[in-house]
Coordinates of C-alpha atoms and ligand atoms in Angstrom, one line a residue:
M569 CA 68.8 117.7 129.6
A570 CA 66.3 115.0 128.7
A571 CA 65.9 112.1 131.2
L572 CA 65.5 108.4 130.9
P573 CA 61.8 107.5 130.2
V574 CA 61.7 105.7 133.5
D575 CA 57.9 105.1 133.5
A576 CA 57.8 103.6 130.1
I577 CA 60.8 101.4 130.8
S578 CA 59.4 100.2 134.1
E579 CA 56.0 99.4 132.7
L580 CA 57.4 97.4 129.8
S581 CA 60.3 95.8 131.7
N582 CA 57.7 94.2 134.0
L583 CA 56.5 92.3 131.0
H584 CA 60.0 91.0 130.3
P585 CA 61.3 89.8 133.7
K586 CA 64.8 88.4 134.0
P587 CA 64.8 84.7 134.8
E588 CA 66.6 84.0 138.1
H589 CA 69.9 82.1 138.2
I590 CA 70.9 82.8 134.6
H591 CA 74.0 84.8 134.1
F592 CA 73.9 86.5 130.6
Q593 CA 77.2 87.6 129.2
Y594 CA 77.9 89.6 126.1
G595 CA 80.8 87.6 124.6
T596 CA 82.5 87.5 121.2
A597 CA 79.2 86.4 119.6
G598 CA 77.0 88.8 121.6
F599 CA 74.5 87.2 123.9
R600 CA 73.9 83.5 122.9
T601 CA 72.1 80.8 124.8
L602 CA 68.8 78.9 124.8
G603 CA 66.3 81.0 122.9
S604 CA 63.5 80.4 125.4
T605 CA 65.5 82.2 128.1
L606 CA 66.4 85.4 126.2
D607 CA 63.2 87.5 126.4
S608 CA 64.5 89.9 129.1
V609 CA 67.9 90.2 127.3
L610 CA 66.2 91.2 124.0
F611 CA 64.1 93.8 125.7
R612 CA 67.2 95.3 127.3
V613 CA 69.2 95.1 124.1
G614 CA 66.4 97.3 122.6
I615 CA 67.1 99.9 125.2
L616 CA 70.9 99.5 124.8
A617 CA 70.7 99.9 121.0
A618 CA 68.7 103.2 121.5
L619 CA 71.3 104.5 124.0
R620 CA 74.2 103.5 121.8
S621 CA 72.5 105.4 118.9
K622 CA 72.0 108.5 121.1
K623 CA 75.6 108.3 122.3
L624 CA 76.7 108.4 118.6
D625 CA 74.5 111.4 117.8
G626 CA 71.6 109.5 116.3
K627 CA 73.6 107.3 114.0
V628 CA 71.8 104.1 113.0
I629 CA 72.7 101.0 115.2
G630 CA 71.9 97.5 114.1
V631 CA 70.5 94.6 116.1
M632 CA 70.8 91.0 114.7
V633 CA 68.8 88.2 116.3
T634 CA 70.6 84.9 115.5
A635 CA 72.6 82.1 117.0
S636 CA 74.6 81.5 113.8
H637 CA 75.8 77.9 113.6
N638 CA 74.3 76.8 116.9
P639 CA 71.4 74.3 117.0
E640 CA 67.8 75.5 116.5
P641 CA 66.8 75.9 120.2
D642 CA 69.6 78.4 120.8
N643 CA 69.3 82.0 119.8
G644 CA 71.2 85.2 120.4
V645 CA 71.6 88.8 119.7
K646 CA 74.3 91.1 118.6
L647 CA 74.6 94.9 118.3
V648 CA 76.1 96.4 115.2
D649 CA 78.0 99.8 115.2
P650 CA 77.4 102.5 112.7
R651 CA 80.0 101.5 110.1
G652 CA 78.6 98.0 110.1
E653 CA 81.3 96.7 112.4
M654 CA 81.0 94.8 115.7
L655 CA 80.0 96.7 118.9
E656 CA 82.8 98.7 120.5
N657 CA 84.6 96.7 123.2
S658 CA 83.8 98.9 126.2
W659 CA 80.0 98.5 125.5
E660 CA 80.2 94.7 125.8
A661 CA 80.7 95.2 129.6
H662 CA 77.8 97.7 129.7
A663 CA 75.6 95.2 127.9
T664 CA 76.5 92.4 130.3
H665 CA 75.8 94.7 133.3
V666 CA 72.4 95.8 132.0
A667 CA 71.4 92.2 131.2
A668 CA 72.4 91.1 134.7
A669 CA 70.1 93.5 136.6
P670 CA 67.8 91.1 138.6
T671 CA 64.7 93.5 138.8
T672 CA 63.2 96.4 137.0
A673 CA 64.5 98.7 139.7
A674 CA 68.0 97.4 139.3
L675 CA 67.7 97.8 135.5
I676 CA 66.8 101.4 135.8
E677 CA 69.7 101.9 138.1
S678 CA 72.1 100.1 135.7
L679 CA 70.8 102.2 132.8
S680 CA 71.1 105.5 134.8
H681 CA 74.7 104.6 135.6
L682 CA 75.4 103.8 132.0
V683 CA 73.9 107.1 130.8
K684 CA 76.1 109.0 133.3
H685 CA 79.2 107.0 132.9
A686 CA 79.1 107.1 129.0
K687 CA 77.9 110.7 129.1
I688 CA 75.0 110.0 126.8
D689 CA 72.9 113.0 125.7
L690 CA 69.4 111.7 126.0
S691 CA 68.0 114.5 123.9
K692 CA 69.6 113.0 120.8
P693 CA 67.5 110.9 118.5
A694 CA 67.8 107.1 118.5
R695 CA 67.7 105.1 115.2
V696 CA 67.8 101.3 115.1
V697 CA 67.5 98.7 112.3
Y698 CA 67.0 95.1 113.2
A699 CA 66.6 91.7 111.7
R700 CA 66.5 88.0 112.6
D701 CA 67.4 84.6 111.1
T702 CA 64.8 81.8 110.5
R703 CA 64.9 80.3 114.0
P704 CA 61.4 79.6 115.4
S705 CA 62.1 81.6 118.6
G706 CA 63.1 84.7 116.5
A707 CA 59.7 86.3 116.1
S708 CA 58.8 86.5 119.8
L709 CA 62.3 87.7 120.7
V710 CA 61.9 90.5 118.1
K711 CA 58.7 91.5 119.9
A712 CA 60.7 91.8 123.2
L713 CA 63.3 93.9 121.3
E714 CA 60.6 96.1 119.9
D715 CA 59.3 96.8 123.4
G716 CA 62.7 97.9 124.5
L717 CA 63.0 100.2 121.5
K718 CA 59.4 101.5 122.1
A719 CA 60.3 102.3 125.7
M720 CA 63.1 104.5 124.5
G721 CA 61.0 106.1 121.7
A722 CA 63.5 105.0 119.1
E723 CA 62.9 105.4 115.4
T724 CA 63.0 101.9 114.1
R725 CA 63.2 99.8 110.9
D726 CA 62.4 96.1 110.8
A727 CA 64.6 94.5 108.1
G728 CA 62.7 91.2 108.6
V729 CA 64.2 87.8 108.1
T730 CA 67.6 88.2 106.6
T731 CA 71.3 87.3 106.9
T732 CA 73.7 88.8 109.4
P733 CA 75.9 90.3 106.7
I734 CA 72.9 91.9 105.0
L735 CA 72.0 93.6 108.3
H736 CA 75.5 94.9 108.7
Y737 CA 75.4 96.1 105.1
L738 CA 72.1 98.0 105.8
V739 CA 73.6 99.7 108.8
R740 CA 76.5 101.0 106.8
C741 CA 74.3 102.1 103.9
M742 CA 71.9 104.0 106.1
N743 CA 74.7 105.8 107.9
T744 CA 76.5 106.8 104.7
K745 CA 73.5 107.8 102.6
G746 CA 74.2 111.0 100.8
T747 CA 77.8 111.2 101.9
K748 CA 80.9 110.7 99.7
E749 CA 81.3 107.3 101.5
E750 CA 77.9 106.1 100.3
Y751 CA 78.1 102.3 100.6
G752 CA 75.0 101.3 98.5
D753 CA 71.3 101.4 98.4
D754 CA 69.9 100.5 101.8
S755 CA 67.8 97.6 100.8
E756 CA 68.2 93.8 100.3
E757 CA 67.6 94.5 96.6
G758 CA 70.4 97.1 96.7
Y759 CA 72.8 94.5 98.3
M760 CA 71.9 91.9 95.6
A761 CA 72.3 94.4 92.8
K762 CA 75.7 95.6 94.2
L763 CA 77.2 92.2 94.5
S764 CA 75.8 90.6 91.4
G765 CA 76.6 93.7 89.3
A766 CA 80.3 93.7 90.5
F767 CA 80.5 89.9 89.9
K768 CA 79.2 90.2 86.4
K769 CA 81.8 92.8 85.5
L770 CA 84.6 90.8 87.1
V771 CA 83.9 87.6 85.1
T772 CA 83.1 89.3 81.8
G773 CA 85.0 87.4 79.1
K774 CA 85.9 84.5 81.3
S775 CA 84.6 81.0 80.7
A776 CA 81.6 80.1 82.8
L777 CA 82.4 77.8 85.7
P778 CA 80.6 74.5 86.1
P779 CA 77.6 74.5 88.5
L780 CA 78.2 75.3 92.1
I781 CA 76.3 73.5 94.9
I782 CA 75.4 75.6 98.0
D783 CA 74.5 73.9 101.2
C784 CA 72.3 76.5 102.9
A785 CA 72.3 74.9 106.3
N786 CA 68.5 75.0 106.2
G787 CA 68.8 78.6 107.3
V788 CA 68.3 82.2 106.2
G789 CA 71.1 81.9 103.7
A790 CA 68.7 79.7 101.6
L791 CA 66.4 82.7 101.1
A792 CA 69.3 85.1 100.2
A793 CA 71.1 82.6 98.0
T794 CA 67.9 82.0 96.0
V795 CA 67.5 85.8 95.3
L796 CA 71.2 86.1 94.5
A797 CA 71.0 83.2 92.1
S798 CA 68.2 85.0 90.2
H799 CA 70.3 88.1 90.0
L800 CA 73.3 86.2 88.7
G801 CA 71.3 84.4 86.0
E802 CA 73.5 82.7 83.5
T803 CA 76.7 84.2 85.0
L804 CA 76.9 81.6 87.7
H805 CA 74.9 78.4 87.8
I806 CA 73.9 77.8 91.4
I807 CA 72.2 74.7 92.9
T808 CA 70.8 75.4 96.4
L809 CA 70.4 72.5 98.7
N810 CA 69.3 72.3 102.4
D811 CA 66.9 75.1 102.0
S812 CA 64.2 73.7 104.4
T813 CA 63.9 76.8 106.5
T814 CA 60.6 75.8 108.1
T815 CA 61.3 72.1 108.9
P816 CA 61.6 71.8 112.7
G817 CA 65.1 70.9 113.8
A818 CA 66.7 71.1 110.3
L819 CA 68.7 74.2 110.9
N820 CA 72.5 73.4 111.0
N821 CA 71.6 69.8 111.6
A822 CA 74.2 67.6 109.8
C823 CA 74.8 70.4 107.4
G824 CA 76.2 73.9 107.3
A825 CA 79.7 75.4 107.5
D826 CA 80.3 74.4 111.1
Y827 CA 79.3 70.8 110.6
V828 CA 81.8 70.6 107.7
K829 CA 84.6 72.2 109.5
T830 CA 84.3 70.3 112.8
T831 CA 83.5 66.9 111.3
Q832 CA 85.8 67.4 108.3
R833 CA 83.0 65.6 106.3
L834 CA 80.6 66.2 103.4
P835 CA 77.1 66.9 104.7
P836 CA 75.4 63.5 104.1
S837 CA 72.5 65.3 102.3
L838 CA 74.9 66.3 99.5
A839 CA 76.3 62.9 98.8
S840 CA 73.9 62.0 96.0
Y841 CA 74.3 65.4 94.2
I842 CA 78.0 66.1 94.2
Q843 CA 80.1 64.7 91.3
P844 CA 83.8 63.8 91.8
G845 CA 85.8 67.0 91.7
Q846 CA 82.8 69.2 91.7
R847 CA 83.1 72.1 94.1
A848 CA 80.4 72.8 96.7
C849 CA 80.2 75.2 99.6
S850 CA 78.3 75.4 102.9
L851 CA 76.9 78.5 104.6
D852 CA 76.2 78.6 108.3
G853 CA 72.9 79.4 109.9
D854 CA 73.1 83.2 109.4
A855 CA 75.3 83.1 106.3
D856 CA 78.4 84.8 107.6
R857 CA 80.7 81.7 107.4
L858 CA 81.6 79.8 104.2
M859 CA 83.4 76.5 103.7
Y860 CA 84.2 75.1 100.3
Y861 CA 85.1 71.4 99.6
Y862 CA 85.0 68.6 97.0
A863 CA 85.2 64.8 96.9
D864 CA 87.8 63.3 94.7
E865 CA 87.4 60.3 92.3
R866 CA 87.9 57.9 95.2
G867 CA 85.3 59.7 97.3
V868 CA 87.9 61.2 99.6
F869 CA 86.7 64.5 101.1
H870 CA 88.9 67.6 100.7
M871 CA 88.1 70.8 102.7
L872 CA 88.8 74.3 101.3
D873 CA 88.4 76.3 104.5
G874 CA 88.9 79.9 105.6
D875 CA 92.7 79.5 105.4
K876 CA 92.5 78.2 101.8
I877 CA 90.1 81.0 100.9
A878 CA 92.6 83.6 102.4
A879 CA 95.5 82.0 100.4
L880 CA 93.5 82.1 97.1
V881 CA 92.2 85.6 97.6
A882 CA 95.4 87.3 99.0
A883 CA 97.5 85.9 96.2
F884 CA 95.0 87.2 93.6
I885 CA 94.9 90.7 95.1
V886 CA 98.7 90.8 95.2
E887 CA 98.8 89.9 91.5
L888 CA 96.2 92.6 90.6
V889 CA 98.1 95.3 92.6
K890 CA 101.3 94.3 90.7
G891 CA 99.4 94.3 87.5
A892 CA 98.1 97.8 88.3
G893 CA 101.6 99.1 88.7
L894 CA 101.0 99.8 92.4
E895 CA 103.4 97.3 93.9
G896 CA 105.2 98.9 96.9
E897 CA 102.5 101.6 97.0
I898 CA 99.6 99.4 98.1
N899 CA 100.6 96.9 100.8
V900 CA 98.5 93.8 101.1
G901 CA 98.6 91.9 104.4
V902 CA 96.8 88.9 105.9
V903 CA 95.5 88.4 109.5
Q904 CA 94.9 85.0 111.0
T905 CA 94.4 83.4 114.4
A906 CA 96.4 80.6 116.0
Y907 CA 93.8 78.1 114.5
A908 CA 95.1 78.9 111.0
N909 CA 96.6 75.7 109.6
G910 CA 100.4 75.9 109.9
A911 CA 100.8 75.1 106.2
S912 CA 98.6 78.2 105.3
T913 CA 100.7 80.4 107.5
K914 CA 103.8 79.1 105.8
Y915 CA 102.4 79.6 102.3
L916 CA 101.2 83.1 103.0
S917 CA 104.2 84.3 105.0
E918 CA 106.4 83.5 102.0
R919 CA 104.4 85.9 99.9
L920 CA 103.2 88.7 102.1
P921 CA 103.0 90.0 105.7
V922 CA 101.0 87.8 108.0
K923 CA 99.8 88.8 111.5
C924 CA 98.4 86.5 114.2
V925 CA 95.8 87.9 116.6
P926 CA 93.5 86.4 119.3
T927 CA 90.3 84.6 118.3
G928 CA 87.3 86.7 117.6
V929 CA 86.3 88.7 114.5
K930 CA 86.8 92.0 116.2
H931 CA 90.5 91.3 116.7
L932 CA 91.0 90.2 113.1
H933 CA 89.0 93.1 111.7
H934 CA 90.9 95.7 113.6
A935 CA 94.3 94.3 112.7
A936 CA 93.3 94.1 109.0
E937 CA 92.5 97.9 109.1
H938 CA 96.2 98.5 109.6
Y939 CA 97.0 97.3 106.1
D940 CA 96.2 99.1 102.8
V941 CA 94.4 96.0 101.8
G942 CA 93.8 93.6 104.8
V943 CA 92.7 90.0 104.1
Y944 CA 91.4 88.3 107.2
F945 CA 89.8 84.9 107.6
E946 CA 89.3 82.5 110.5
A947 CA 89.9 78.9 109.6
N948 CA 86.2 78.3 110.2
G949 CA 85.3 80.4 107.2
H950 CA 84.5 83.8 108.6
G951 CA 86.3 86.6 107.0
T952 CA 86.5 89.4 104.5
V953 CA 88.9 91.9 102.8
L954 CA 89.2 95.5 103.9
F955 CA 90.4 98.2 101.6
S956 CA 91.5 101.4 103.5
P957 CA 89.8 104.6 102.4
E958 CA 93.2 105.9 101.2
T959 CA 93.6 102.8 99.0
Q960 CA 90.1 103.2 97.5
E961 CA 90.9 106.8 96.8
R962 CA 94.3 106.0 95.2
L963 CA 92.7 103.3 93.0
S964 CA 89.9 105.6 91.8
S965 CA 92.4 108.5 91.0
H966 CA 95.3 106.4 89.6
S967 CA 96.1 107.0 86.0
P968 CA 97.1 103.7 84.4
Q969 CA 100.1 103.7 82.0
T970 CA 99.0 100.7 79.9
P971 CA 95.7 98.9 79.1
A972 CA 96.8 96.0 81.3
Q973 CA 97.2 98.4 84.2
S974 CA 93.8 99.8 83.5
T975 CA 92.2 96.4 83.5
A976 CA 93.8 95.5 86.8
I977 CA 92.6 98.7 88.4
N978 CA 89.1 98.1 87.2
H979 CA 89.2 94.6 88.7
L980 CA 90.4 96.0 92.0
L981 CA 87.6 98.6 92.0
N982 CA 85.0 96.0 91.2
L983 CA 86.3 93.8 94.0
I984 CA 85.7 96.7 96.4
S985 CA 82.0 96.6 95.4
L986 CA 81.9 92.8 95.5
I987 CA 83.3 92.4 98.9
N988 CA 81.2 93.1 102.0
Q989 CA 83.7 95.1 103.9
T990 CA 81.5 95.4 107.0
V991 CA 81.9 91.8 108.2
G992 CA 82.4 88.2 107.0
D993 CA 79.7 87.4 104.4
A994 CA 79.3 83.9 103.0
L995 CA 77.6 85.0 99.8
S996 CA 80.0 87.8 99.1
D997 CA 83.0 85.6 99.9
M998 CA 81.5 82.9 97.7
L999 CA 81.4 85.3 94.7
L1000 CA 84.9 86.4 95.5
V1001 CA 86.2 82.8 95.4
E1002 CA 84.2 82.2 92.2
T1003 CA 85.8 85.3 90.7
V1004 CA 89.3 84.1 91.4
L1005 CA 88.6 80.6 90.2
A1006 CA 87.2 82.0 86.9
H1007 CA 90.2 84.3 86.5
K1008 CA 92.8 81.6 87.2
S1009 CA 90.8 78.9 85.4
Y1010 CA 91.2 76.8 88.6
T1011 CA 89.2 73.7 89.5
A1012 CA 88.7 72.9 93.2
V1013 CA 91.5 70.4 92.9
E1014 CA 93.9 73.1 91.6
W1015 CA 92.9 75.5 94.2
D1016 CA 93.4 72.8 96.9
S1017 CA 96.9 72.2 95.6
L1018 CA 98.2 75.7 96.6
Y1019 CA 99.5 73.9 99.8
A1020 CA 98.7 70.7 101.6
D1021 CA 97.1 71.2 105.0
M1022 CA 98.9 69.9 108.1
P1023 CA 96.8 67.2 109.8
N1024 CA 95.2 68.7 112.9
R1025 CA 92.8 68.0 115.7
L1026 CA 90.6 70.3 117.8
V1027 CA 89.4 68.9 121.2
K1028 CA 87.2 70.4 123.9
V1029 CA 87.9 69.8 127.6
V1030 CA 85.2 70.5 130.1
V1031 CA 86.8 72.0 133.2
K1032 CA 85.6 73.3 136.5
D1033 CA 86.7 76.9 135.9
R1034 CA 87.9 77.9 132.5
N1035 CA 88.7 81.4 133.8
I1036 CA 92.0 80.2 135.3
F1037 CA 93.3 79.8 131.7
K1038 CA 95.2 82.9 130.7
T1039 CA 97.1 83.3 127.4
E1040 CA 99.7 85.5 125.7
D1041 CA 101.3 85.8 122.3
A1042 CA 97.9 85.9 120.5
E1043 CA 96.7 82.9 122.5
R1044 CA 99.5 80.7 121.4
R1045 CA 101.0 80.3 124.9
L1046 CA 99.5 79.8 128.4
V1047 CA 100.7 82.0 131.3
S1048 CA 98.2 80.4 133.7
P1049 CA 98.0 77.8 135.2
V1050 CA 101.7 78.3 135.9
G1051 CA 103.9 75.5 134.7
L1052 CA 101.4 74.0 132.3
Q1053 CA 102.9 75.6 129.1
G1054 CA 106.3 74.0 130.0
K1055 CA 104.7 70.6 130.1
I1056 CA 102.9 71.2 126.8
D1057 CA 106.2 72.3 125.1
E1058 CA 107.8 69.2 126.3
L1059 CA 105.1 67.0 124.7
V1060 CA 105.1 69.0 121.5
R1061 CA 108.8 68.5 121.0
R1062 CA 108.2 64.7 120.7
Y1063 CA 106.1 65.1 117.6
E1064 CA 107.4 65.8 114.1
G1065 CA 106.0 69.2 113.0
G1066 CA 104.2 69.4 116.3
R1067 CA 102.3 72.5 117.3
S1068 CA 99.7 72.7 120.0
F1069 CA 98.0 75.4 122.1
V1070 CA 95.3 75.7 124.7
R1071 CA 92.8 78.5 125.3
P1072 CA 89.5 79.0 127.1
S1073 CA 86.6 79.3 124.6
G1074 CA 84.8 82.7 124.5
T1075 CA 81.5 81.2 123.5
E1076 CA 81.2 77.8 125.3
D1077 CA 82.1 76.7 128.8
V1078 CA 85.1 74.7 127.7
V1079 CA 88.8 74.9 127.1
R1080 CA 89.9 74.2 123.5
V1081 CA 93.0 72.2 122.6
Y1082 CA 94.4 72.4 119.1
A1083 CA 97.2 70.3 117.8
E1084 CA 99.0 69.7 114.5
A1085 CA 101.6 67.2 113.4
V1086 CA 103.0 65.8 110.1
V1087 CA 100.9 62.6 110.5
K1088 CA 97.2 62.6 111.3
T1089 CA 97.4 59.9 114.0
Q1090 CA 100.2 61.9 115.7
A1091 CA 98.1 65.1 115.6
D1092 CA 95.2 63.3 117.2
E1093 CA 97.5 61.8 119.9
L1094 CA 99.2 65.1 120.6
A1095 CA 95.8 66.8 121.0
F1096 CA 94.5 64.1 123.4
R1097 CA 97.7 64.1 125.4
V1098 CA 97.6 67.9 125.8
A1099 CA 93.8 67.6 126.7
G1100 CA 94.8 65.0 129.3
L1101 CA 97.3 67.5 130.8
V1102 CA 94.7 70.2 131.0
Y1103 CA 92.1 67.8 132.5
D1104 CA 94.5 66.6 135.3
E1105 CA 95.9 70.1 135.9
T1106 CA 92.5 71.5 136.7
G1107 CA 91.6 68.7 139.1
G1108 CA 89.3 66.7 136.8
D1109 CA 87.8 63.6 138.5
P1110 CA 90.2 60.8 137.6
A1111 CA 87.2 58.4 137.5
K1112 CA 85.6 60.5 134.7
R1113 CA 88.7 61.1 132.7
P1114 CA 87.8 60.7 129.0
K1115 CA 89.6 57.4 127.9
E1116 CA 91.0 58.9 124.8
F1117 CA 93.1 61.3 126.9
I1118 CA 95.8 58.6 126.8
Ligands
NG1_680 P1 85.6 80.3 120.8 O1 84.4 79.5 121.4 O2 86.1 81.4 121.6 O3 86.6 79.3 120.4 C1 84.4 80.3 118.4 C2 85.3 80.1 117.2 C3 85.8 81.5 116.8 C4 84.7 82.5 116.5 C5 83.7 82.5 117.7 C6 82.5 83.4 117.4 C7 86.9 78.3 116.8 C8 87.9 77.4 117.3 N1 86.4 79.3 117.6 O4 85.1 81.0 119.4 O5 86.6 81.3 115.7 O6 84.1 82.2 115.3 O7 83.3 81.2 118.0 O8 81.5 82.7 116.7 O9 86.4 78.1 115.6
ZN681 ZN1 77.4 82.8 111.6

């Protein structure tokens, strides 16, 4: 039995000491905090990635260095499992434990414990592919990661500066190469060719859509979108804006998908470009989230968020399945979280099965795997569509009875190539939306009119200890603090169409309060009243009580 390379780990670990007094936690978004504090974490993630690969018999593991939609000084790191999906749950705790070791000696002990506990055969090879976004802190963090990988003697591939979904794609391609599940050529070029090739087939014979503006959040999506645009050529006219990837402080600043979703506004930098009714979209800093929107003739902003994307796409796939003569044989379902707009849930539930799961992509992804075709989107624009292996097989082997059925089946097969099934992917999702708009001859206004969003408000409450908040029913109800849910229910009853829920954030040290009502001012009032309840309940200082908490 091979042993841990203790000497190499110790020597290199001493170059990457853990800062005192910082508690690193592997949460829903991996490790994420100020980039300048993450050196030790990256070194250790290198070791963890190698161990995870050994545990899985030398399968390729991915490491992505990004802090997504967070501001530029932040950074983070996530591990990607062999099929391109998020790291298995049980390893999140291992990662937290390894990152917490205060000294090199404690690190060795933590790693030894992990090897024993997870029964890792150290004689197996370790293979890791990694990438980073455009953040200035990325390059030096990658060096720390490389030291961790070197300590373990891992076989590595540097995928350079690229998007999170491309890294996930590469992992899946590398692990399926030469098998019957081969996912594509394991290069950025292969990704671009796969997506653009499928898109071109899907829109053949359809009228070209008017130009699409993409707000690239001044992040890595700008690089990928530019390459994609050249692959698409005449098929889709793309105008990329906010592509200043080297301007300090520009990343996600007053632009990007999160800015649009949270402020419910047009990025100011787009104002002079966008024409009334013209559709535009925003990527986030690592290009895995997508928000569409338009401004109408009166300049009023209309958001087409993850829920609207889910509604558009799910209805289209249901139609194709029917068209293919496979209704009742291939079941399409949707997965959402409690943050999905109530109007979207109503619209979708009237048409197909809808499941609500706790926040976090891993929950959505796993629930979507239970359908033949599972459409999942978070309201914030992160999502994708999963086709089960059996469904893919059935579509490839089905003999159509009519030319119309044959066309529908071909469309479904091309959608399978177009959609990045490993993880939410802004560029792949964008082409998916564009495909549906082209097929339905929809403008943004027509798409928007599928249903009218319920007015809503999302509020953060800073509390002493968010861990006292415990939820049930896919986070829609609080079980702790005891009695608080009853008070919330009582408030909600007083608002027409009222809905509100409270949950601790998994990525920030806050409690989030969401509220909906038929009228916007009422949704705001309900959110602030519930926030007030939360604040008082947790012993917030009455002198510092935010004044909008009524
Ligand atoms: P938290 O901080 O747990 O609410 C946020 C988003 C999630 C998800 C994660 C990971 C909201 C309300 N929450 O989680 O949907 O995207 O970040 O990035 O948007
Ligand atoms: Zn992101």
